[in-house]
Short mmCIF file of N, CA and C in Angstrom, two decimals:
data_model
loop_
_atom_site.label_atom_id
_atom_site.label_comp_id
_atom_site.label_asym_id
_atom_site.label_seq_id
_atom_site.Cartn_x
_atom_site.Cartn_y
_atom_site.Cartn_z
N UNK A 553 29.99 88.53 -66.04
CA UNK A 553 30.81 87.34 -65.92
C UNK A 553 32.24 87.58 -66.40
N UNK A 554 32.43 88.54 -67.30
CA UNK A 554 33.78 88.81 -67.78
C UNK A 554 34.68 89.27 -66.65
N UNK A 555 34.13 90.08 -65.74
CA UNK A 555 34.91 90.55 -64.59
C UNK A 555 35.35 89.37 -63.72
N UNK A 556 34.46 88.41 -63.52
CA UNK A 556 34.81 87.22 -62.73
C UNK A 556 35.90 86.43 -63.44
N UNK A 557 35.75 86.23 -64.73
CA UNK A 557 36.77 85.50 -65.49
C UNK A 557 38.11 86.21 -65.46
N UNK A 558 38.10 87.53 -65.56
CA UNK A 558 39.35 88.30 -65.50
C UNK A 558 40.03 88.14 -64.14
N UNK A 559 39.23 88.19 -63.08
CA UNK A 559 39.77 88.03 -61.73
C UNK A 559 40.35 86.63 -61.55
N UNK A 560 39.62 85.62 -62.01
CA UNK A 560 40.11 84.25 -61.89
C UNK A 560 41.43 84.09 -62.64
N UNK A 561 41.51 84.64 -63.82
CA UNK A 561 42.74 84.55 -64.61
C UNK A 561 43.89 85.23 -63.90
N UNK A 562 43.64 86.42 -63.34
CA UNK A 562 44.72 87.15 -62.66
C UNK A 562 45.23 86.42 -61.43
N UNK A 563 44.37 85.60 -60.82
CA UNK A 563 44.75 84.84 -59.62
C UNK A 563 45.23 83.42 -59.95
N UNK A 564 45.19 83.06 -61.22
CA UNK A 564 45.61 81.72 -61.62
C UNK A 564 44.59 80.64 -61.27
N UNK A 565 43.33 81.02 -61.15
CA UNK A 565 42.27 80.06 -60.82
C UNK A 565 41.67 79.50 -62.09
N UNK A 566 41.52 78.17 -62.13
CA UNK A 566 40.92 77.50 -63.26
C UNK A 566 39.63 76.84 -62.80
N UNK A 567 38.60 76.98 -63.58
CA UNK A 567 37.30 76.42 -63.23
C UNK A 567 37.43 74.94 -62.84
N UNK A 568 36.81 74.58 -61.73
CA UNK A 568 36.81 73.21 -61.19
C UNK A 568 38.18 72.72 -60.74
N UNK A 569 39.15 73.62 -60.62
CA UNK A 569 40.49 73.22 -60.21
C UNK A 569 41.01 74.05 -59.05
N UNK A 570 40.11 74.54 -58.22
CA UNK A 570 40.53 75.27 -57.03
C UNK A 570 39.51 75.07 -55.92
N UNK A 571 39.95 75.30 -54.71
CA UNK A 571 39.07 75.29 -53.55
C UNK A 571 39.03 76.70 -53.00
N UNK A 572 37.96 77.02 -52.32
CA UNK A 572 37.89 78.35 -51.72
C UNK A 572 37.53 78.22 -50.24
N UNK A 573 37.98 79.19 -49.48
CA UNK A 573 37.72 79.19 -48.05
C UNK A 573 37.48 80.63 -47.60
N UNK A 574 36.58 80.78 -46.64
CA UNK A 574 36.29 82.10 -46.08
C UNK A 574 36.42 82.01 -44.57
N UNK A 575 37.24 82.87 -44.00
CA UNK A 575 37.40 82.92 -42.54
C UNK A 575 36.63 84.13 -42.02
N UNK A 576 35.67 83.87 -41.18
CA UNK A 576 34.87 84.95 -40.58
C UNK A 576 35.56 85.36 -39.28
N UNK A 577 36.53 86.23 -39.41
CA UNK A 577 37.36 86.61 -38.26
C UNK A 577 36.67 87.56 -37.31
N UNK A 578 35.66 88.27 -37.78
CA UNK A 578 34.98 89.25 -36.92
C UNK A 578 33.77 88.67 -36.21
N UNK A 579 33.55 87.38 -36.34
CA UNK A 579 32.39 86.76 -35.71
C UNK A 579 32.46 86.96 -34.20
N UNK A 580 31.44 87.54 -33.61
CA UNK A 580 31.50 87.84 -32.17
C UNK A 580 31.32 86.61 -31.28
N UNK A 581 32.27 86.42 -30.40
CA UNK A 581 32.16 85.34 -29.42
C UNK A 581 31.70 85.86 -28.07
N UNK A 582 31.83 87.18 -27.90
CA UNK A 582 31.40 87.83 -26.66
C UNK A 582 30.60 89.08 -27.02
N UNK A 583 29.77 89.52 -26.10
CA UNK A 583 28.96 90.71 -26.30
C UNK A 583 29.82 91.92 -26.68
N UNK A 584 31.00 92.02 -26.12
CA UNK A 584 31.88 93.17 -26.37
C UNK A 584 32.41 93.19 -27.81
N UNK A 585 32.28 92.09 -28.54
CA UNK A 585 32.80 92.01 -29.91
C UNK A 585 31.74 92.30 -30.97
N UNK A 586 30.50 92.54 -30.55
CA UNK A 586 29.44 92.77 -31.52
C UNK A 586 29.73 93.97 -32.42
N UNK A 587 30.31 95.01 -31.86
CA UNK A 587 30.58 96.22 -32.64
C UNK A 587 31.52 95.94 -33.81
N UNK A 588 32.60 95.20 -33.58
CA UNK A 588 33.55 94.95 -34.67
C UNK A 588 32.94 94.05 -35.73
N UNK A 589 31.95 93.23 -35.37
CA UNK A 589 31.31 92.38 -36.36
C UNK A 589 30.53 93.23 -37.36
N UNK A 590 29.74 94.17 -36.88
CA UNK A 590 28.89 94.98 -37.75
C UNK A 590 29.62 96.18 -38.33
N UNK A 591 30.47 96.83 -37.52
CA UNK A 591 31.07 98.10 -37.94
C UNK A 591 32.53 97.98 -38.36
N UNK A 592 33.12 96.82 -38.18
CA UNK A 592 34.52 96.66 -38.53
C UNK A 592 35.42 97.10 -37.39
N UNK A 593 36.69 97.28 -37.71
CA UNK A 593 37.62 97.75 -36.70
C UNK A 593 38.30 96.64 -35.92
N UNK A 594 38.30 95.42 -36.44
CA UNK A 594 38.99 94.32 -35.77
C UNK A 594 40.46 94.66 -35.64
N UNK A 595 41.01 94.53 -34.45
CA UNK A 595 42.44 94.76 -34.22
C UNK A 595 43.15 93.43 -34.40
N UNK A 596 43.63 93.17 -35.63
CA UNK A 596 44.24 91.88 -35.95
C UNK A 596 45.43 91.58 -35.05
N UNK A 597 46.23 92.59 -34.75
CA UNK A 597 47.38 92.38 -33.88
C UNK A 597 46.99 91.83 -32.52
N UNK A 598 45.84 92.27 -32.02
CA UNK A 598 45.36 91.82 -30.71
C UNK A 598 44.85 90.38 -30.72
N UNK A 599 44.27 89.97 -31.84
CA UNK A 599 43.63 88.65 -31.90
C UNK A 599 44.39 87.67 -32.80
N UNK A 600 45.55 88.08 -33.30
CA UNK A 600 46.30 87.25 -34.23
C UNK A 600 46.59 85.86 -33.67
N UNK A 601 47.00 85.80 -32.42
CA UNK A 601 47.35 84.51 -31.81
C UNK A 601 46.15 83.56 -31.81
N UNK A 602 44.96 84.12 -31.61
CA UNK A 602 43.74 83.31 -31.61
C UNK A 602 43.32 82.93 -33.04
N UNK A 603 43.57 83.83 -34.00
CA UNK A 603 43.11 83.59 -35.37
C UNK A 603 44.04 82.70 -36.20
N UNK A 604 45.34 82.69 -35.91
CA UNK A 604 46.26 81.89 -36.72
C UNK A 604 45.85 80.42 -36.82
N UNK A 605 45.50 79.76 -35.71
CA UNK A 605 45.07 78.36 -35.84
C UNK A 605 43.80 78.21 -36.68
N UNK A 606 42.91 79.19 -36.63
CA UNK A 606 41.67 79.14 -37.41
C UNK A 606 41.99 79.29 -38.90
N UNK A 607 42.86 80.25 -39.22
CA UNK A 607 43.29 80.46 -40.61
C UNK A 607 43.97 79.20 -41.13
N UNK A 608 44.91 78.68 -40.35
CA UNK A 608 45.64 77.48 -40.77
C UNK A 608 44.71 76.29 -40.98
N UNK A 609 43.76 76.11 -40.08
CA UNK A 609 42.82 75.00 -40.20
C UNK A 609 41.94 75.15 -41.44
N UNK A 610 41.48 76.35 -41.70
CA UNK A 610 40.63 76.57 -42.87
C UNK A 610 41.38 76.24 -44.16
N UNK A 611 42.62 76.70 -44.26
CA UNK A 611 43.43 76.42 -45.46
C UNK A 611 43.74 74.93 -45.55
N UNK A 612 44.05 74.31 -44.43
CA UNK A 612 44.33 72.88 -44.42
C UNK A 612 43.11 72.07 -44.87
N UNK A 613 41.93 72.44 -44.40
CA UNK A 613 40.70 71.75 -44.82
C UNK A 613 40.49 71.90 -46.32
N UNK A 614 40.68 73.10 -46.84
CA UNK A 614 40.53 73.32 -48.29
C UNK A 614 41.52 72.47 -49.07
N UNK A 615 42.73 72.36 -48.56
CA UNK A 615 43.75 71.55 -49.23
C UNK A 615 43.36 70.07 -49.23
N UNK A 616 42.81 69.60 -48.13
CA UNK A 616 42.41 68.19 -48.05
C UNK A 616 41.24 67.86 -48.98
N UNK A 617 40.42 68.85 -49.28
CA UNK A 617 39.31 68.63 -50.22
C UNK A 617 39.83 68.36 -51.63
N UNK A 618 40.92 69.02 -51.97
CA UNK A 618 41.48 68.88 -53.32
C UNK A 618 42.98 69.15 -53.24
N UNK A 619 43.72 68.12 -52.90
CA UNK A 619 45.17 68.25 -52.71
C UNK A 619 45.82 68.77 -53.99
N UNK A 620 46.73 69.70 -53.79
CA UNK A 620 47.51 70.32 -54.87
C UNK A 620 46.73 71.28 -55.75
N UNK A 621 45.46 71.55 -55.44
CA UNK A 621 44.73 72.58 -56.17
C UNK A 621 45.03 73.94 -55.53
N UNK A 622 44.86 74.97 -56.31
CA UNK A 622 45.00 76.33 -55.78
C UNK A 622 43.89 76.57 -54.76
N UNK A 623 44.19 77.35 -53.74
CA UNK A 623 43.21 77.69 -52.71
C UNK A 623 42.96 79.20 -52.78
N UNK A 624 41.69 79.56 -52.98
CA UNK A 624 41.29 80.97 -52.94
C UNK A 624 40.85 81.28 -51.52
N UNK A 625 41.42 82.32 -50.93
CA UNK A 625 41.17 82.68 -49.53
C UNK A 625 40.42 84.00 -49.48
N UNK A 626 39.40 84.06 -48.63
CA UNK A 626 38.70 85.32 -48.39
C UNK A 626 38.38 85.44 -46.90
N UNK A 627 38.13 86.66 -46.49
CA UNK A 627 37.82 86.91 -45.08
C UNK A 627 37.05 88.22 -44.98
N UNK A 628 36.47 88.44 -43.81
CA UNK A 628 35.79 89.69 -43.54
C UNK A 628 36.76 90.75 -43.00
N UNK A 629 38.05 90.45 -43.04
CA UNK A 629 39.06 91.40 -42.59
C UNK A 629 40.26 91.37 -43.53
N UNK A 630 40.65 92.52 -44.01
CA UNK A 630 41.75 92.61 -44.98
C UNK A 630 43.09 92.18 -44.41
N UNK A 631 43.31 92.38 -43.11
CA UNK A 631 44.57 91.97 -42.50
C UNK A 631 44.68 90.45 -42.39
N UNK A 632 43.57 89.79 -42.20
CA UNK A 632 43.55 88.33 -42.18
C UNK A 632 43.91 87.80 -43.56
N UNK A 633 43.36 88.42 -44.60
CA UNK A 633 43.70 88.03 -45.98
C UNK A 633 45.19 88.23 -46.22
N UNK A 634 45.70 89.40 -45.84
CA UNK A 634 47.13 89.67 -46.05
C UNK A 634 48.00 88.64 -45.34
N UNK A 635 47.64 88.27 -44.13
CA UNK A 635 48.40 87.25 -43.41
C UNK A 635 48.41 85.93 -44.17
N UNK A 636 47.25 85.51 -44.64
CA UNK A 636 47.13 84.20 -45.29
C UNK A 636 47.90 84.11 -46.60
N UNK A 637 48.00 85.21 -47.32
CA UNK A 637 48.64 85.15 -48.64
C UNK A 637 50.11 85.54 -48.63
N UNK A 638 50.63 85.88 -47.45
CA UNK A 638 52.03 86.29 -47.38
C UNK A 638 52.89 85.31 -46.59
N UNK A 639 52.35 84.13 -46.32
CA UNK A 639 53.14 83.11 -45.63
C UNK A 639 52.73 81.73 -46.10
N UNK A 640 53.63 80.79 -45.93
CA UNK A 640 53.32 79.40 -46.26
C UNK A 640 52.60 78.80 -45.07
N UNK A 641 51.48 78.16 -45.34
CA UNK A 641 50.63 77.61 -44.28
C UNK A 641 50.76 76.10 -44.27
N UNK A 642 51.08 75.52 -43.10
CA UNK A 642 51.23 74.06 -43.01
C UNK A 642 49.89 73.37 -43.19
N UNK A 643 49.89 72.29 -44.00
CA UNK A 643 48.65 71.56 -44.27
C UNK A 643 48.78 70.08 -43.94
N UNK A 644 49.83 69.71 -43.24
CA UNK A 644 50.03 68.32 -42.87
C UNK A 644 50.98 67.60 -43.80
N UNK A 645 51.56 66.54 -43.28
CA UNK A 645 52.48 65.73 -44.08
C UNK A 645 53.73 66.48 -44.50
N UNK A 646 54.08 67.52 -43.75
CA UNK A 646 55.26 68.32 -44.08
C UNK A 646 55.04 69.26 -45.25
N UNK A 647 53.81 69.32 -45.78
CA UNK A 647 53.51 70.21 -46.90
C UNK A 647 53.06 71.57 -46.41
N UNK A 648 53.30 72.56 -47.25
CA UNK A 648 52.83 73.92 -46.99
C UNK A 648 52.22 74.46 -48.27
N UNK A 649 51.24 75.33 -48.12
CA UNK A 649 50.63 75.99 -49.28
C UNK A 649 50.52 77.48 -49.00
N UNK A 650 50.42 78.23 -50.07
CA UNK A 650 50.17 79.67 -49.96
C UNK A 650 48.96 79.99 -50.82
N UNK A 651 47.83 80.35 -50.18
CA UNK A 651 46.62 80.64 -50.95
C UNK A 651 46.75 81.94 -51.75
N UNK A 652 45.80 82.14 -52.64
CA UNK A 652 45.70 83.38 -53.40
C UNK A 652 44.44 84.10 -52.94
N UNK A 653 44.38 85.40 -53.19
CA UNK A 653 43.23 86.19 -52.74
C UNK A 653 43.18 87.51 -53.47
N UNK A 654 42.04 88.14 -53.35
CA UNK A 654 41.91 89.53 -53.77
C UNK A 654 42.29 90.36 -52.56
N UNK A 655 43.37 91.11 -52.68
CA UNK A 655 43.80 91.90 -51.53
C UNK A 655 43.20 93.30 -51.59
N UNK A 656 42.68 93.73 -50.47
CA UNK A 656 42.15 95.08 -50.33
C UNK A 656 42.91 95.77 -49.21
N UNK A 657 43.04 97.06 -49.30
CA UNK A 657 43.77 97.78 -48.25
C UNK A 657 42.85 98.31 -47.15
N UNK A 658 41.55 98.02 -47.27
CA UNK A 658 40.59 98.40 -46.23
C UNK A 658 39.69 97.22 -45.92
N UNK A 659 39.16 97.24 -44.73
CA UNK A 659 38.23 96.19 -44.32
C UNK A 659 36.96 96.26 -45.16
N UNK A 660 36.46 95.11 -45.64
CA UNK A 660 35.24 95.14 -46.44
C UNK A 660 34.03 95.54 -45.57
N UNK A 661 33.04 96.11 -46.22
CA UNK A 661 31.82 96.48 -45.51
C UNK A 661 31.04 95.24 -45.12
N UNK A 662 30.33 95.32 -44.04
CA UNK A 662 29.47 94.22 -43.58
C UNK A 662 28.05 94.54 -43.99
N UNK A 663 27.35 93.55 -44.52
CA UNK A 663 25.93 93.77 -44.81
C UNK A 663 25.15 92.56 -44.31
N UNK A 664 23.98 92.82 -43.85
CA UNK A 664 23.11 91.75 -43.35
C UNK A 664 22.25 91.20 -44.45
#
């Protein structure tokens, strides 16, 4: 538990004062996408236009659950995480938020 507490502290997360969201960007919608779901290799540049509204919606929903709380963002793709934490995301009413995350330089492993 100390590791979890250390991570929360480094991200500025306080117990019961944050929302979290996970975007499953590698979820296969077509048979041809099954490989990237299990083995990784999502080409974010190719699917960015399709994923941006999904990322924005996920963050907006988290914000609506607890307005003005910190939002912890996670994904099955490291480039999706990098996108979410390096820009201000519109959440309605002219407001924008920037979530926090654990950034990795490689795609996380998939396990069933």
